[in-house]
Short mmCIF file of C-alpha atoms in Angstrom, two decimals:
data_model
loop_
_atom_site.label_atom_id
_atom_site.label_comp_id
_atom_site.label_asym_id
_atom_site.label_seq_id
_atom_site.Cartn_x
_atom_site.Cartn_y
_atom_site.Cartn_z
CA UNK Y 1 38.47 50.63 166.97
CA UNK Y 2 39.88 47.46 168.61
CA UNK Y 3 43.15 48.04 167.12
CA UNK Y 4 44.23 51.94 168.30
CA UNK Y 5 42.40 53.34 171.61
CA UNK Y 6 42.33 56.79 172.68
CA UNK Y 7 42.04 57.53 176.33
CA UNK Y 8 41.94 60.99 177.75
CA UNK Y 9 44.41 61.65 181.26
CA UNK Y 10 42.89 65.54 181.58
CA UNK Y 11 44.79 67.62 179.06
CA UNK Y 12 46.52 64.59 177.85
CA UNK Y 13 45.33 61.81 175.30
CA UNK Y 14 46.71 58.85 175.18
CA UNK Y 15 47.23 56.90 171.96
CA UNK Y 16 47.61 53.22 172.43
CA UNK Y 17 48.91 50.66 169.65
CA UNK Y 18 46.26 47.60 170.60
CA UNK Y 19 47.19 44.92 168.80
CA UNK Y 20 49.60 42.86 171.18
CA UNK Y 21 49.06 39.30 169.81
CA UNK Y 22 50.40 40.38 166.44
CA UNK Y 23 53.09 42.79 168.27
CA UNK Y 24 50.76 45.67 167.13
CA UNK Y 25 51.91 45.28 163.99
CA UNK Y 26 50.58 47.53 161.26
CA UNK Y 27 48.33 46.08 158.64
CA UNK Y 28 45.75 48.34 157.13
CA UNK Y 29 43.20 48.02 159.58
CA UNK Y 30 45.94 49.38 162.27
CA UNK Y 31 46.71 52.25 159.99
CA UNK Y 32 42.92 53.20 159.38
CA UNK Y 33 41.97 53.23 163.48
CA UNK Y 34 45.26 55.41 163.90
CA UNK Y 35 43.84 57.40 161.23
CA UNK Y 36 40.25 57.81 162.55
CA UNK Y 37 41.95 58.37 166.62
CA UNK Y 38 44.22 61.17 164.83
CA UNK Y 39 41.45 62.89 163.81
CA UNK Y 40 39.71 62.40 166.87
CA UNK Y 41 42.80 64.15 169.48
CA UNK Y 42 42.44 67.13 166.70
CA UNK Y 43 39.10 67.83 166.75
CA UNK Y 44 39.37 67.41 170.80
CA UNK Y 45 39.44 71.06 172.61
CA UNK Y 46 40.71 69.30 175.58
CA UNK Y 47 43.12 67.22 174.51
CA UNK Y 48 46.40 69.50 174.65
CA UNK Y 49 49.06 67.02 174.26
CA UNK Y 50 48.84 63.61 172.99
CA UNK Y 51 51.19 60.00 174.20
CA UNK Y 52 51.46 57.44 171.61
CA UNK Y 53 52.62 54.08 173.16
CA UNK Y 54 52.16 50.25 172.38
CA UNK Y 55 49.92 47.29 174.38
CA UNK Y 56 51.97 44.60 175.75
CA UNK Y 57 55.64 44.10 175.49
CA UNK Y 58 55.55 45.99 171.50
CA UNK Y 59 55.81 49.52 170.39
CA UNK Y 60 54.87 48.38 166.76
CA UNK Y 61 57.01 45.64 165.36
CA UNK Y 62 56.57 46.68 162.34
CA UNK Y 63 54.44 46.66 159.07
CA UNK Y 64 52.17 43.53 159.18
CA UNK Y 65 55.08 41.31 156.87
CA UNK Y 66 51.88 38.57 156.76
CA UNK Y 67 50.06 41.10 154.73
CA UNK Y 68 52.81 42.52 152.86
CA UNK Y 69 54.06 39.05 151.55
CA UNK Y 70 52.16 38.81 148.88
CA UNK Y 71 51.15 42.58 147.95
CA UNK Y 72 52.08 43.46 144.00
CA UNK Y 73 54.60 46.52 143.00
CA UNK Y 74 51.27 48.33 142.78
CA UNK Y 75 49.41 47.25 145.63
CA UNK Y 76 52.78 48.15 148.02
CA UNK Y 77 52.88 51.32 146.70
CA UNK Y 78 49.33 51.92 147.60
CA UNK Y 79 49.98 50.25 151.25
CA UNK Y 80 53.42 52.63 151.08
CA UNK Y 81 51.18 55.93 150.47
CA UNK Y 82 48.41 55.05 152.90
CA UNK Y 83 51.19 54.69 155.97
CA UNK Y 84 52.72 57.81 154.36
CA UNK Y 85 49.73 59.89 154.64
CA UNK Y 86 48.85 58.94 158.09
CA UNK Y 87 51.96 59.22 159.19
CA UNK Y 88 52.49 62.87 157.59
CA UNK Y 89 48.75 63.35 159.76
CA UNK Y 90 50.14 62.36 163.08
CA UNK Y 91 53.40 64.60 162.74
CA UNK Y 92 51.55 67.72 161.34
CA UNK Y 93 49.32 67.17 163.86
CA UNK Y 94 48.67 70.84 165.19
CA UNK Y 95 48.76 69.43 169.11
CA UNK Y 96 52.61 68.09 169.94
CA UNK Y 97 53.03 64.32 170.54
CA UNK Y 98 55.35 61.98 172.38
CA UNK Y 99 56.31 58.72 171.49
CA UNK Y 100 56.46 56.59 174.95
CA UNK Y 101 58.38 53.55 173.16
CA UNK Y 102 57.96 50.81 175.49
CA UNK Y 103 59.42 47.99 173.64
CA UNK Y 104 60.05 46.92 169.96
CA UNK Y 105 59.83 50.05 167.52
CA UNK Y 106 61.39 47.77 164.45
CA UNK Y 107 60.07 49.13 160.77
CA UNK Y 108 56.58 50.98 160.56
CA UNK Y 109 57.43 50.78 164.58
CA UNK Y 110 60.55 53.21 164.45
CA UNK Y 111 58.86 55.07 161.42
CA UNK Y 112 55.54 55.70 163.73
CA UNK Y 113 57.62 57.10 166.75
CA UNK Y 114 59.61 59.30 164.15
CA UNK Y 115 56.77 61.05 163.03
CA UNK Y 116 56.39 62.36 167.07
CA UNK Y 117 57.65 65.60 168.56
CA UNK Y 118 59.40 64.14 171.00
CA UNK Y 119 60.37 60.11 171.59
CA UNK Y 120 61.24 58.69 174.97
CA UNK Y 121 62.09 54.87 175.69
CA UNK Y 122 62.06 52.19 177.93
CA UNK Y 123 65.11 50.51 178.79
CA UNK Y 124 64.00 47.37 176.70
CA UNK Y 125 63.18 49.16 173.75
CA UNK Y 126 64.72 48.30 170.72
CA UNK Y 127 64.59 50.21 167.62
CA UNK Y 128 65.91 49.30 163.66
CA UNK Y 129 64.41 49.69 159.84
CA UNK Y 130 65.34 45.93 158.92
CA UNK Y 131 63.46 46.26 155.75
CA UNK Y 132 66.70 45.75 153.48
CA UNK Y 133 66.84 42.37 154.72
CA UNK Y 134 63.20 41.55 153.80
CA UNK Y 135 64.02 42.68 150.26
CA UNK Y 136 62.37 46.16 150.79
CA UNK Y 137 63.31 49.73 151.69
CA UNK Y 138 61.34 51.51 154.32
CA UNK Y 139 58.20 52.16 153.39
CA UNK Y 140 56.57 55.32 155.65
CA UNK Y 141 58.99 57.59 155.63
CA UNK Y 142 62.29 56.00 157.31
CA UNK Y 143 64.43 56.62 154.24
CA UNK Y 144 63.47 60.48 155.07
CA UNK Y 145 62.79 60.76 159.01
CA UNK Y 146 65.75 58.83 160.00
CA UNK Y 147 68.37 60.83 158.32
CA UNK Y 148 66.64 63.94 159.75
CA UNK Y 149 67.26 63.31 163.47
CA UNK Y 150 70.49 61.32 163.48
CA UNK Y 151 71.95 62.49 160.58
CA UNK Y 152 72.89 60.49 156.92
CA UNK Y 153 75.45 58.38 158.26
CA UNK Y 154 73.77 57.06 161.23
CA UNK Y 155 70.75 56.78 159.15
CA UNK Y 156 73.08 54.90 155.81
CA UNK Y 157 74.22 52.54 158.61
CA UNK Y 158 71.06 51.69 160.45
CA UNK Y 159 69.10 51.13 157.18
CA UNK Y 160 71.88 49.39 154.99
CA UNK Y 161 72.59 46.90 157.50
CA UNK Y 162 69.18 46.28 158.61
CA UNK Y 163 70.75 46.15 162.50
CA UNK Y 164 68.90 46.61 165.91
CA UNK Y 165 69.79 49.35 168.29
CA UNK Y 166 69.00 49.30 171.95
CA UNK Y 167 67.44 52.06 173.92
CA UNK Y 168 70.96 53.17 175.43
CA UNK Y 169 72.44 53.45 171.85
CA UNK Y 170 69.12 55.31 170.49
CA UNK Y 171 69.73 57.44 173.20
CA UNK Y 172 73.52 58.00 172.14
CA UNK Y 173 72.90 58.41 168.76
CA UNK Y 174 70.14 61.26 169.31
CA UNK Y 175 66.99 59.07 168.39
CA UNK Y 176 65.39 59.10 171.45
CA UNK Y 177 65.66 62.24 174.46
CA UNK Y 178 65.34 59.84 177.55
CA UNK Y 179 65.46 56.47 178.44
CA UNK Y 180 63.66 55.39 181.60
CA UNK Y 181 63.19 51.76 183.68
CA UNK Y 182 59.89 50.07 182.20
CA UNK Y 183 58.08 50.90 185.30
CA UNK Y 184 58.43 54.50 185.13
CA UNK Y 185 58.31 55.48 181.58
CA UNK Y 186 54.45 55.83 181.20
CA UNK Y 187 54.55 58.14 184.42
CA UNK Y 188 57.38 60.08 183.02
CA UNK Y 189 55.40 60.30 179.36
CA UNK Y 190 52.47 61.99 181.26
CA UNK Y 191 54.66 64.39 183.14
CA UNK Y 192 56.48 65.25 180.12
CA UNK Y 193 53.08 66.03 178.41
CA UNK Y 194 51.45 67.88 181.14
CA UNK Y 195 54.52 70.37 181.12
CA UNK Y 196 54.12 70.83 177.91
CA UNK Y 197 49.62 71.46 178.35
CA UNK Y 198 50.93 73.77 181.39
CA UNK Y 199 52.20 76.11 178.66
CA UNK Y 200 50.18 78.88 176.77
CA UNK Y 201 48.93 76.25 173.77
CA UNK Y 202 48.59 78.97 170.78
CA UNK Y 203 52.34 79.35 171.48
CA UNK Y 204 53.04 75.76 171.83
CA UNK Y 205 50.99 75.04 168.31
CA UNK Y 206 52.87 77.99 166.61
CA UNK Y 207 56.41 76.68 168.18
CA UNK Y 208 55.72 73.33 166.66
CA UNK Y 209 54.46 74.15 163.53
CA UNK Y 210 57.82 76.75 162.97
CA UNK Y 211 59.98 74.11 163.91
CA UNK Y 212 58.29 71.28 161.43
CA UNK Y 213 58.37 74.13 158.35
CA UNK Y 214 61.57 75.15 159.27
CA UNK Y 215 63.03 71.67 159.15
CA UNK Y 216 61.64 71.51 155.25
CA UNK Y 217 62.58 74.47 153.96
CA UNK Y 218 65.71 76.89 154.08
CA UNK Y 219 66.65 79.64 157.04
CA UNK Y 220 65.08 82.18 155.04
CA UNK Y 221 61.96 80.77 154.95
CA UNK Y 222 61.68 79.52 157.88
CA UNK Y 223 62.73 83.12 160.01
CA UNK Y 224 59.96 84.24 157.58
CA UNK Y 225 57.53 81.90 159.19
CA UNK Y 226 58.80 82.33 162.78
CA UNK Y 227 58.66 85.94 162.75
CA UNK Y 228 55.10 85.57 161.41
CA UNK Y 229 53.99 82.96 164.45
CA UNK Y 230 55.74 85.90 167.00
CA UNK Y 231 53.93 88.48 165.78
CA UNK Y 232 50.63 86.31 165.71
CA UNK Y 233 51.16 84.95 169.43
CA UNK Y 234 51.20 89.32 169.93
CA UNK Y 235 47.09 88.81 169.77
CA UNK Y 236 46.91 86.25 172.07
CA UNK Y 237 45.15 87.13 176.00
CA UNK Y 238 47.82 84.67 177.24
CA UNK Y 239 50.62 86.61 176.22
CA UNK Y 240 49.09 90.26 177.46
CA UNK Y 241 48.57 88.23 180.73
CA UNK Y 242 51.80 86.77 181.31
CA UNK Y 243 53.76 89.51 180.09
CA UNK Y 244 52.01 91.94 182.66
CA UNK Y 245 52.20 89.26 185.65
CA UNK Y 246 56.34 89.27 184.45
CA UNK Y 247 56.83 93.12 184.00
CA UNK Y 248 54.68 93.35 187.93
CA UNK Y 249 57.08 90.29 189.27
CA UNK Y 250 54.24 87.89 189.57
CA UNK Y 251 54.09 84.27 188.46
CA UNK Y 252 51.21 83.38 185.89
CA UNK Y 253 49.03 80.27 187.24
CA UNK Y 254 47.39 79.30 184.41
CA UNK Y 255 46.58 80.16 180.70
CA UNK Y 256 43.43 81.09 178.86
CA UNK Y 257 44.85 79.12 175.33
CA UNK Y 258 43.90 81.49 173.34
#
């Protein structure tokens, strides 16, 4: 899998975008590693928490516009579903993720770090769908993701004129959570993650997972579902043994996950 890696930092596995000399641009061989690594951090009992970040001075730049060029209505589509479903993979992903955007997250770039949990930046990151300017809308999922995080109008703006935001106004806008110097933002990635691997992980899964259904569907439903993931963190060791080390005024080390 030259073009995605997977390396594993103890709890945490990091997922890195490997094709600098193209910007790790995504053409379908990109998209079918990521696919293949994805399924790799879920089937991994030890990986807890998972990083996505780019090689060289790229996030993703985008969809592979080489490749797209000359695609047919019917082959983009295809191209538009297979992003789509990998995407939809990666953010349903049972184990939270972080996207450690290190520089350009432009297109497919901005829509991969969408479909994270959480997405930090590097002060020379630069984010934008400039798809309407190529002729095209977004194509894996902008036209939906965007509008969810920073609203419709931020999103109408960003996508209609095609513009590029910097990490300060990604940051402003509610985009990104943190924006760190270049130097520091892999370190600051990892200690994000391991806080969150420090955690009891059935609640961590369940806290996602209400969160992502709740986003899709309306307060009803989604109380329905949170009171169902409370209940089911009830039969969990890890909350018998933290709730006895609070009620006897001790501090809980460490969890069993499960």
């Amino acid at each position: 899998m030259a073009f995605v890696t997977l390396e594993q930092k103890g709890p945490v596995g990091v997922i890195t975008m490997n094709r600098p000399e193209a910007l790790n641009a995504l053409n379908d061989q990109v998209l079918q590693d990521l696919d293949q690594v994805l399924d790799q951090v879920e089937e991994n009992e030890e990986i807890l928490v998972a990083v996505v970040t780019g090689a060289g001075r790229s996030f993703v730049a985008g969809a592979d516009i080489g490749q797209m060029s000359t695609l047919t209505a019917v082959e983009a589509k295809k191209f538009g579903i297979l992003g789509n479903r990998i995407f939809l993979k990666l953010e349903n992903l049972s184990k939270p993720t972080i996207a450690a955007v290190n520089g350009f997250a432009l297109g497919g770039g901005c829509e991969l770090s969408m479909a994270c949990d959480i997405r930090i930046a590097s002060e020379k990151a630069k984010f934008g769908q400039p798809e309407v300017g190529l002729g095209i809308t977004p194509g894996f999922g902008g036209t939906q993701r965007l509008p969810r995080i920073v609203g419709a109008a931020n999103a109408m703006e960003l996508i209609l004129t095609a513009k590029t935001i910097n990490a300060a106004q990604a940051k402003e806008m509610g985009l990104v959570s943190h924006v760190y110097a270049p130097e520091e933002l892999m370190d600051k990635a990892l200690e994000l993650a391991n806080a969150i691997a420090a955690n009891a992980q059935v609640a961590v899964r369940q806290s996602k997972a209400a969160i992502r259904r709740g986003l899709q569907t309306d307060m009803a439903t989604g109380t329905a579902y949170e009171s169902e993931a409370f209940g089911l963190c009830f039969a969990t060791e890890d909350q018998k043994d933290a709730m006895k080390a609070f009620v006897n005024k001790e501090k809980i080390t460490s969890f069993k996950n499960r």
